[in-house]
Coordinates of C-alpha atoms and ligand atoms in Angstrom, one line a residue:
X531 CA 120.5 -25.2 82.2
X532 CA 123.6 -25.7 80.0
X533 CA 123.4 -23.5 76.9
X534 CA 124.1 -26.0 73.7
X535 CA 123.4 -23.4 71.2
X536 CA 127.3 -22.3 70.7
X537 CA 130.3 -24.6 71.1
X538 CA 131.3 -25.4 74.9
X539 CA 135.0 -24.4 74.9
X540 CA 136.0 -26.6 77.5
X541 CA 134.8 -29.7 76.0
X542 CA 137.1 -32.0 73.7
X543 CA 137.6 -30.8 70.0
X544 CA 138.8 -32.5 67.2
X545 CA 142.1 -31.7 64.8
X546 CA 139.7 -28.8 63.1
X547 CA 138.5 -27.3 66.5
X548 CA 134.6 -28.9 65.8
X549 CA 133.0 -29.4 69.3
X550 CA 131.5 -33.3 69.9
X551 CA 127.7 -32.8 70.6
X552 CA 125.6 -35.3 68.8
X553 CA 125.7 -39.0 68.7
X554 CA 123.9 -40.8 66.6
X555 CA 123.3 -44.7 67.5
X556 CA 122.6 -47.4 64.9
X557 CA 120.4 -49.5 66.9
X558 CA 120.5 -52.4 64.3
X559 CA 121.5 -53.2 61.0
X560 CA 118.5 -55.1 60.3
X561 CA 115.8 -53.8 58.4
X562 CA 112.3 -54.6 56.7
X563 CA 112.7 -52.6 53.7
X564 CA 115.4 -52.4 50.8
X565 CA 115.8 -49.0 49.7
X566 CA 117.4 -49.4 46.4
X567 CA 119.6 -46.1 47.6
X568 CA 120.5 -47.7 51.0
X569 CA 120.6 -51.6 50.8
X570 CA 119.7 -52.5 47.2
X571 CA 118.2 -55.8 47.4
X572 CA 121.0 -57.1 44.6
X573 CA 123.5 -57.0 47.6
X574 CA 121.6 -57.5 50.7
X575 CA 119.6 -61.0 50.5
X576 CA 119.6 -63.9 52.6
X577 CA 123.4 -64.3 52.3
X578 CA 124.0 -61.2 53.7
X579 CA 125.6 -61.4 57.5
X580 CA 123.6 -58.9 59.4
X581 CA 124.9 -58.7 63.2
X582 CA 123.5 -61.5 65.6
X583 CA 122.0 -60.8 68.5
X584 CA 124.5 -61.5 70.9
X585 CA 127.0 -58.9 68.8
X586 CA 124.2 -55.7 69.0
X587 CA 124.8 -53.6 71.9
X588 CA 123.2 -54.3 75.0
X589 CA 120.4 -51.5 76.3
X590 CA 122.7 -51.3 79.3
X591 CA 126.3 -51.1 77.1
X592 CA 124.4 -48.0 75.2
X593 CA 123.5 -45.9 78.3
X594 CA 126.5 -46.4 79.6
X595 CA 128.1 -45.1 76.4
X596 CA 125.5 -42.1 76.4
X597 CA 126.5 -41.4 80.0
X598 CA 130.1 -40.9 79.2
X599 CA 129.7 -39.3 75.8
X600 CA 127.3 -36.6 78.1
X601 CA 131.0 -35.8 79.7
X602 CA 132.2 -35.3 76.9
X603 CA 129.8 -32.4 75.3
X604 CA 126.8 -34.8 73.5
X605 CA 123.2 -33.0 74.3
X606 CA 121.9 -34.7 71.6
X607 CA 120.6 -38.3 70.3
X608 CA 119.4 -39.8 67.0
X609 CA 118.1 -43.3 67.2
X610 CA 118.4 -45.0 63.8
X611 CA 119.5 -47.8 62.0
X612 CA 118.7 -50.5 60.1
X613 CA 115.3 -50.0 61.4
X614 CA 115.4 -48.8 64.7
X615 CA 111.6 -49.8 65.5
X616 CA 113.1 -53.6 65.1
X617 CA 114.9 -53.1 68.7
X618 CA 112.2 -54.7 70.9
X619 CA 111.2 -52.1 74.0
X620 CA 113.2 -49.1 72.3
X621 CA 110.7 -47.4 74.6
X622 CA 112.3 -48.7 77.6
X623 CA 116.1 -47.3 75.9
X624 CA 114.3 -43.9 75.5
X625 CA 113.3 -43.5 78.7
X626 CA 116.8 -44.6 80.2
X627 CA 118.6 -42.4 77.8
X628 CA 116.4 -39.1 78.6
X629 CA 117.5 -39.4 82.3
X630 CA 120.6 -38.9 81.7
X631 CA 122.3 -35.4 83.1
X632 CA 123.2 -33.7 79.9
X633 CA 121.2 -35.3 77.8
X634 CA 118.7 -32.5 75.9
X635 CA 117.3 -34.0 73.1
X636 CA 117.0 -37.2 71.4
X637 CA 115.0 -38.7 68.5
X638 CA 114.5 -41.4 66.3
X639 CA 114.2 -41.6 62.9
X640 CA 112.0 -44.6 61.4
X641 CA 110.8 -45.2 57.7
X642 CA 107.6 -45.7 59.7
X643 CA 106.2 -49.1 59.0
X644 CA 106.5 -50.7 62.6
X645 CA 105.1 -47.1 63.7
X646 CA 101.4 -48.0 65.1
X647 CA 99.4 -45.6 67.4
X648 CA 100.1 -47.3 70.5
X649 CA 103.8 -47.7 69.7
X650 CA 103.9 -43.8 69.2
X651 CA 102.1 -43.3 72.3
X652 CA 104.9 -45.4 74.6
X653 CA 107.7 -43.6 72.3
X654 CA 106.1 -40.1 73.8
X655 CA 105.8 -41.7 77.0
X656 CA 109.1 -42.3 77.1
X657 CA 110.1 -39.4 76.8
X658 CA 110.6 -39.3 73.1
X659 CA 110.1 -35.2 72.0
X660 CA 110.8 -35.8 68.1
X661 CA 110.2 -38.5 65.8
X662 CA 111.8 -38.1 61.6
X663 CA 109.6 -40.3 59.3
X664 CA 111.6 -40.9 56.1
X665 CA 108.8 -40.5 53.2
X666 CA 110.2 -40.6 49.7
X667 CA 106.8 -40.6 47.9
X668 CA 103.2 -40.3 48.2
X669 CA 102.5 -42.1 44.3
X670 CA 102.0 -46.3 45.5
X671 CA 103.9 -47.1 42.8
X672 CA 106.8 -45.0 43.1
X673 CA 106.9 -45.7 47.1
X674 CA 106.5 -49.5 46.3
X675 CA 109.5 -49.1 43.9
X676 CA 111.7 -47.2 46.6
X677 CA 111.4 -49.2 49.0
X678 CA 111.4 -52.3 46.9
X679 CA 109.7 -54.7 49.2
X680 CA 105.6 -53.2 47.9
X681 CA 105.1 -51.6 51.4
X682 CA 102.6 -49.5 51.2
X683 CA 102.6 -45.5 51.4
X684 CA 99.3 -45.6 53.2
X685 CA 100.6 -47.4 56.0
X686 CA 103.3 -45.1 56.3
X687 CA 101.0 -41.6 56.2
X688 CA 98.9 -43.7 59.1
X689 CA 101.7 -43.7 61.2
X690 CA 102.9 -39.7 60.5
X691 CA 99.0 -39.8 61.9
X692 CA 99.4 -41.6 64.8
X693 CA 102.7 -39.8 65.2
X694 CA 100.9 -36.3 65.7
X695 CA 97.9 -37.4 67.7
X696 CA 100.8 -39.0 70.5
X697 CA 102.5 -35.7 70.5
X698 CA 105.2 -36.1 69.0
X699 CA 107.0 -33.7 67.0
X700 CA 107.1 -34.7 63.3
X701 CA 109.6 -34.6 60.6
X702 CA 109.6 -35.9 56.5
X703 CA 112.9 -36.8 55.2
X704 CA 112.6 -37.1 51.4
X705 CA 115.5 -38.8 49.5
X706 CA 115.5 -37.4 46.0
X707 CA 117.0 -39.5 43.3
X708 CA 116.7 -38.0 39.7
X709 CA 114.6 -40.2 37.6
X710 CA 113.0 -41.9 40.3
X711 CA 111.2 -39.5 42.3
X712 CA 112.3 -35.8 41.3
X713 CA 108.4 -35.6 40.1
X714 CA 107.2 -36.1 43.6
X715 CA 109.4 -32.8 44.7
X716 CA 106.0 -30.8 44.2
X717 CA 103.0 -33.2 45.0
X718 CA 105.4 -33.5 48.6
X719 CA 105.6 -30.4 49.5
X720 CA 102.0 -29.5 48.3
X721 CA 101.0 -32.2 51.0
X722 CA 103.1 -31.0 53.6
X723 CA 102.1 -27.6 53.5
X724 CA 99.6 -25.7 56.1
X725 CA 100.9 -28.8 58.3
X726 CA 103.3 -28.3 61.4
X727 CA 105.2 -31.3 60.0
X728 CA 108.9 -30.3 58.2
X729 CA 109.2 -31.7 55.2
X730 CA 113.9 -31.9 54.3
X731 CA 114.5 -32.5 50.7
X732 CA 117.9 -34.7 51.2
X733 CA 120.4 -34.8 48.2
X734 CA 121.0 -38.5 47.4
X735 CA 124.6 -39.3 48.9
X736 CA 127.6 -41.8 47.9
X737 CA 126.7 -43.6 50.8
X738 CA 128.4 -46.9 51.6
X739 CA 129.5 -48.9 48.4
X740 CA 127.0 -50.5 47.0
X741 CA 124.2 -47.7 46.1
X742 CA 125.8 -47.5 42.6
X743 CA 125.9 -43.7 43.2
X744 CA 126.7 -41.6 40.5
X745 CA 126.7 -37.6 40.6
X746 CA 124.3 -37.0 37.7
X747 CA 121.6 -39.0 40.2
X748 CA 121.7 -36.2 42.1
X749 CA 119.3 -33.4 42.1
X750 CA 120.9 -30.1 43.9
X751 CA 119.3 -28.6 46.8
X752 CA 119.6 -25.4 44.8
X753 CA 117.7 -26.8 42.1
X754 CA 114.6 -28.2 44.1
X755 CA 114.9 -24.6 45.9
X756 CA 114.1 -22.9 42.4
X757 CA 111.6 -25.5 41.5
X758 CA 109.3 -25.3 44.7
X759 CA 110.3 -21.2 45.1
X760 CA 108.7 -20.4 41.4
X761 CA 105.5 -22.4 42.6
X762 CA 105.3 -21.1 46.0
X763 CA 108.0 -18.1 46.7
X764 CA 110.9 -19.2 49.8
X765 CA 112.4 -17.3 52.5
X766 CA 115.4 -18.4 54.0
X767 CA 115.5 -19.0 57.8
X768 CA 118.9 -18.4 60.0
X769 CA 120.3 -22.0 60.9
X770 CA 118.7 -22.8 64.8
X771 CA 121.9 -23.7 66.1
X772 CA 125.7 -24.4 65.4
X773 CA 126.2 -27.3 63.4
X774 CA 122.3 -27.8 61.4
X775 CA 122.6 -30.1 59.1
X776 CA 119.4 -28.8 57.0
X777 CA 118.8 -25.2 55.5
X778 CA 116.0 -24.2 56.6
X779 CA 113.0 -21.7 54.9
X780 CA 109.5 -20.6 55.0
X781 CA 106.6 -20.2 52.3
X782 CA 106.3 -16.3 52.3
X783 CA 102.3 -17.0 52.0
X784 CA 102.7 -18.4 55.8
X785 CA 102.0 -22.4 54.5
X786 CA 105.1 -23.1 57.0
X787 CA 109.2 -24.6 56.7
X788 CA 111.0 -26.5 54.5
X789 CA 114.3 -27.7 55.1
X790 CA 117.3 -28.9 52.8
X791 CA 120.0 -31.2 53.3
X792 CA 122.7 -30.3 50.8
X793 CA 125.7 -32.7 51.8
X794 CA 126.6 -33.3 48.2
X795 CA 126.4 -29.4 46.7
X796 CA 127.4 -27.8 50.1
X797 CA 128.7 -29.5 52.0
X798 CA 128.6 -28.9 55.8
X799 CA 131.7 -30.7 57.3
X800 CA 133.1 -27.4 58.9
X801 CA 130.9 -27.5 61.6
X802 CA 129.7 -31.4 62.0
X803 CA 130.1 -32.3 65.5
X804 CA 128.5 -35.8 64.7
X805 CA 129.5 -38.9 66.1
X806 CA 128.2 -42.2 65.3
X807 CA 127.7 -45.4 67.3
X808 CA 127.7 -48.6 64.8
X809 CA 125.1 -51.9 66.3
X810 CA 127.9 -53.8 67.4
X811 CA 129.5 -50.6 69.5
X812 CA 131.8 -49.3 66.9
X813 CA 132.8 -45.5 66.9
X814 CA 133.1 -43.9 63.7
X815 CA 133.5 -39.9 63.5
X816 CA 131.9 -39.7 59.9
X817 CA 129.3 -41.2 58.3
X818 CA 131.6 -42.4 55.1
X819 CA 134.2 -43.2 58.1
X820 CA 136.5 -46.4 56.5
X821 CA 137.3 -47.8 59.8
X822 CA 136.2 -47.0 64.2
X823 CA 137.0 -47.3 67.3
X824 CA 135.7 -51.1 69.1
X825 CA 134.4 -49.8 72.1
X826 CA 132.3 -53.4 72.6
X827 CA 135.6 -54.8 72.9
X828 CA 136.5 -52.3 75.7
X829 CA 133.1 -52.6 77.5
X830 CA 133.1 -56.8 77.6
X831 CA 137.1 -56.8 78.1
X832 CA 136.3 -55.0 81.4
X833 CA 137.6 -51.6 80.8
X834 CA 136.4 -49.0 83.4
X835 CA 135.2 -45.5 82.6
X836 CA 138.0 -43.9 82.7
X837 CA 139.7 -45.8 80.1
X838 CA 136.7 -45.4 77.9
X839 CA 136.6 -41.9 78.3
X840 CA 140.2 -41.7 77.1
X841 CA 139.6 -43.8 74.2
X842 CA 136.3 -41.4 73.0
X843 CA 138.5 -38.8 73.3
X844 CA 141.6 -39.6 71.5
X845 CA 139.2 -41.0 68.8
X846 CA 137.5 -37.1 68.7
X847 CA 140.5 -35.4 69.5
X848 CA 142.4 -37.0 66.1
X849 CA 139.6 -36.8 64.2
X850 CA 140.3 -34.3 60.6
X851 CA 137.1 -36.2 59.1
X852 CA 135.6 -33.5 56.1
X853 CA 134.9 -36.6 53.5
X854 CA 131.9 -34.6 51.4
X855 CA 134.2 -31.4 51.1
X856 CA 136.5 -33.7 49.3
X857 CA 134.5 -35.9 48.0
X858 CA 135.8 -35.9 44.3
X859 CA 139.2 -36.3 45.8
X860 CA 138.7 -39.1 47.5
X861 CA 136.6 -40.8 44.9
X862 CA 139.3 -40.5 42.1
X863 CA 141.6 -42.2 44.2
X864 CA 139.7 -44.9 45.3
X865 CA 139.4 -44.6 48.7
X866 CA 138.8 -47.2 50.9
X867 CA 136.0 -49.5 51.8
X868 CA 133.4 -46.9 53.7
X869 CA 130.8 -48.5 56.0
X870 CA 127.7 -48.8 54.6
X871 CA 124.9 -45.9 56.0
X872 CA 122.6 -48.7 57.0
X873 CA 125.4 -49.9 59.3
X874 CA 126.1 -46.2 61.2
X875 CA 122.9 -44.9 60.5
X876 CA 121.6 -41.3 58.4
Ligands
LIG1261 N1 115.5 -46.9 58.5 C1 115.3 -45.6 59.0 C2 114.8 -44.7 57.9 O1 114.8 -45.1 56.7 O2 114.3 -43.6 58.2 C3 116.5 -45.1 59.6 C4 117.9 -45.3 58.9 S1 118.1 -44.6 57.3 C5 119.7 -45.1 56.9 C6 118.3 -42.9 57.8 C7 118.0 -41.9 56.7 O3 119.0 -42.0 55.7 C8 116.7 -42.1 55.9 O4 115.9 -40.9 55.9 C9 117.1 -42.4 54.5 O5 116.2 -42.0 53.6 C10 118.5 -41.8 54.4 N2 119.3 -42.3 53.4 C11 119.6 -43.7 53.2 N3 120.4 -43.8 52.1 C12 120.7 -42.6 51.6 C13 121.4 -42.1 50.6 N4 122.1 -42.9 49.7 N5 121.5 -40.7 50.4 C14 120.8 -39.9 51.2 N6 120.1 -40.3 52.2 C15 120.0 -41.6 52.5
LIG1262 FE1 116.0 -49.5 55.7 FE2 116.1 -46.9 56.2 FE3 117.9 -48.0 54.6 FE4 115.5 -47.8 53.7 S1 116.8 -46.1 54.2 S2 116.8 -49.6 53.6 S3 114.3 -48.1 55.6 S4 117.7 -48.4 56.7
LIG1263 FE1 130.4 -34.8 59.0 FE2 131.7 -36.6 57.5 FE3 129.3 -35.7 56.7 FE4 131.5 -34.1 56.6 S1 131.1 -36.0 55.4 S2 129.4 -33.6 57.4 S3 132.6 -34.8 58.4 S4 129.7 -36.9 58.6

């Protein structure tokens, strides 16, 4: 079996020497909710143009992608969005994807409302190992806010149920806001502990350009760290693998891991070997990326594999992407136009 766990040094690197081995795939930029820190409802009504169906990505077009991004080094998936639940049959995509040679790991993640039992049982079935629930609250009210469209949090701790009873491996991404949910930091992880389900506090980012992000919204890692660690003491873990995106630790009373996703306060650019795959076939080699590669064009224009291969890797191998370590840089001079998160997916 190939070993993932440290950088394969004959696969393509980019301009910093990071390895490519994830790929994240925006299935659609649709979605049924209106996070006011993703797509704030202000910006993204009906005169919005999502991408039509005939622009998304094929099933076919995206394994064939996968298949030549495996040459290139990727192991490992995330389905996401938009909603990635909204792609009818995302089963069937699963189950295409997982047979490919190379390809070790893939999961989705989901804010959970399309997420029934049966639906969980056919994403297990297909092969699906992992599923990331994004759960910013358990208070109604504070959910319904979130969100912004009043779904409700019950419906979503169903599906984390129907989730575990299919098998499937479960995680909580938490988005915490200060002033909007920073008093859920405790009741969260009081509910997520003695459970085999991870709970990741994730720093609220600069995503896109229309979140109205400003830095004193943000509630450091460290900070939540010292607020959960005086309740119930923390242990730091040693990152799994090259390249984790969370920090991970343990209750020292044995109530299981936590994880933190610090891409504001620490950021982790020097070893992100994430690509990401926008609904229309887009390549972009960071998620606050200002413009990609088309490879839809490619694809429908006829281009064979070879051609496609060399266009991934020029795209990796000029790639000097490291946007949150300069973050205030780039924001005092304006930057471009990033693409929103909703578009390339978290
Ligand atoms: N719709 C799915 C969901 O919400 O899980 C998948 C797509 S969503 C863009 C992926 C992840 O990004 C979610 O966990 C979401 O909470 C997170 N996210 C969205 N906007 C964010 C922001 N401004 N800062 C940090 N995380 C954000
Ligand atoms: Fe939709 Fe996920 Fe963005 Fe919320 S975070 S608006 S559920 S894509
Ligand atoms: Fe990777 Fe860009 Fe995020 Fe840095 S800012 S970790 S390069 S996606």
């Amino acid at each position: 079996m190939p070993n993932h766990d440290l950088p394969n040094p004959v696969q393509v690197r980019d301009m910093l020497g990071r390895p490519l081995r994830d790929l994240r795939i925006s299935l659609t930029d649709h979605c049924n909710f209106r996070c006011v820190y993703c797509m704030p409802k202000a910006m993204f009504g009906t005169r919005y143009r999502f991408v039509d169906h005939a622009g998304l990505l094929t099933f076919p077009e995206i394994e064939r992608l996968v298949r030549l991004f495996a040459g290139l080094g990727v192991g490992k998936l995330r389905l996401t969005g938009g909603e990635p639940l909204l792609r009818p049959r995302i089963e069937d995509l699963i189950a295409s994807l997982a047979a490919i040679p190379g390809i070790e790991d893939i999961a989705v993640t989901t804010n959970g409302s399309l997420l029934t039992a049966a639906k969980a049982r056919a994403l297990k079935g297909a092969g699906l190992a992992r599923i990331t629930i994004s759960l910013d609250s358990l208070r109604g009210e504070t959910y319904e806010a979130m969100n912004d469209v009043g779904f409700p949090v019950a419906k979503v701790l169903a599906a984390i149920g129907h989730a575990a009873e299919a098998g499937l491996q479960v995680k909580l991404n938490m988005v915490v806001r200060r002033g909007l949910n920073d008093d859920d930091i405790l009741p969260m992880a009081e509910h997520f502990r003695h459970t085999p389900h991870v709970l990741r506090f994730i720093e609220y980012m600069d995503v896109g350009n229309m979140n109205g992000w400003q830095p004193q919204d943000v509630v450091p890692s460290a900070e939540i760290i010292a607020r959960i660690g005086e309740r119930w003491p923390l242990e730091p873990l040693e990152p799994s693998r090259y390249g984790e995106v969370a920090s991970r630790y343990v209750y020292a009373d044995g109530a299981g891991e936590i994880g933190f996703v610090s891409s504001v306060s620490q950021p982790f650019c020097r070893t992100c070997t994430r690509a990401r795959l926008s609904p229309e076939g887009t390549l972009y080699t960071c998620l606050f990326g200002t413009s990609g590669k088309d490879l839809r064009a490619l694809m429908r224009d006829g281009a064979g594999d070879d051609e496609i291969i060399a266009a991934l890797g020029a795209a990796w191998g000029s790639r000097e992407d490291r946007y949150s370590e300069i973050r205030s840089l780039l924001r005092a001079r304006g930057g471009g136009q990033k693409v929103e998160m909703f578009h390339i997916g978290g």
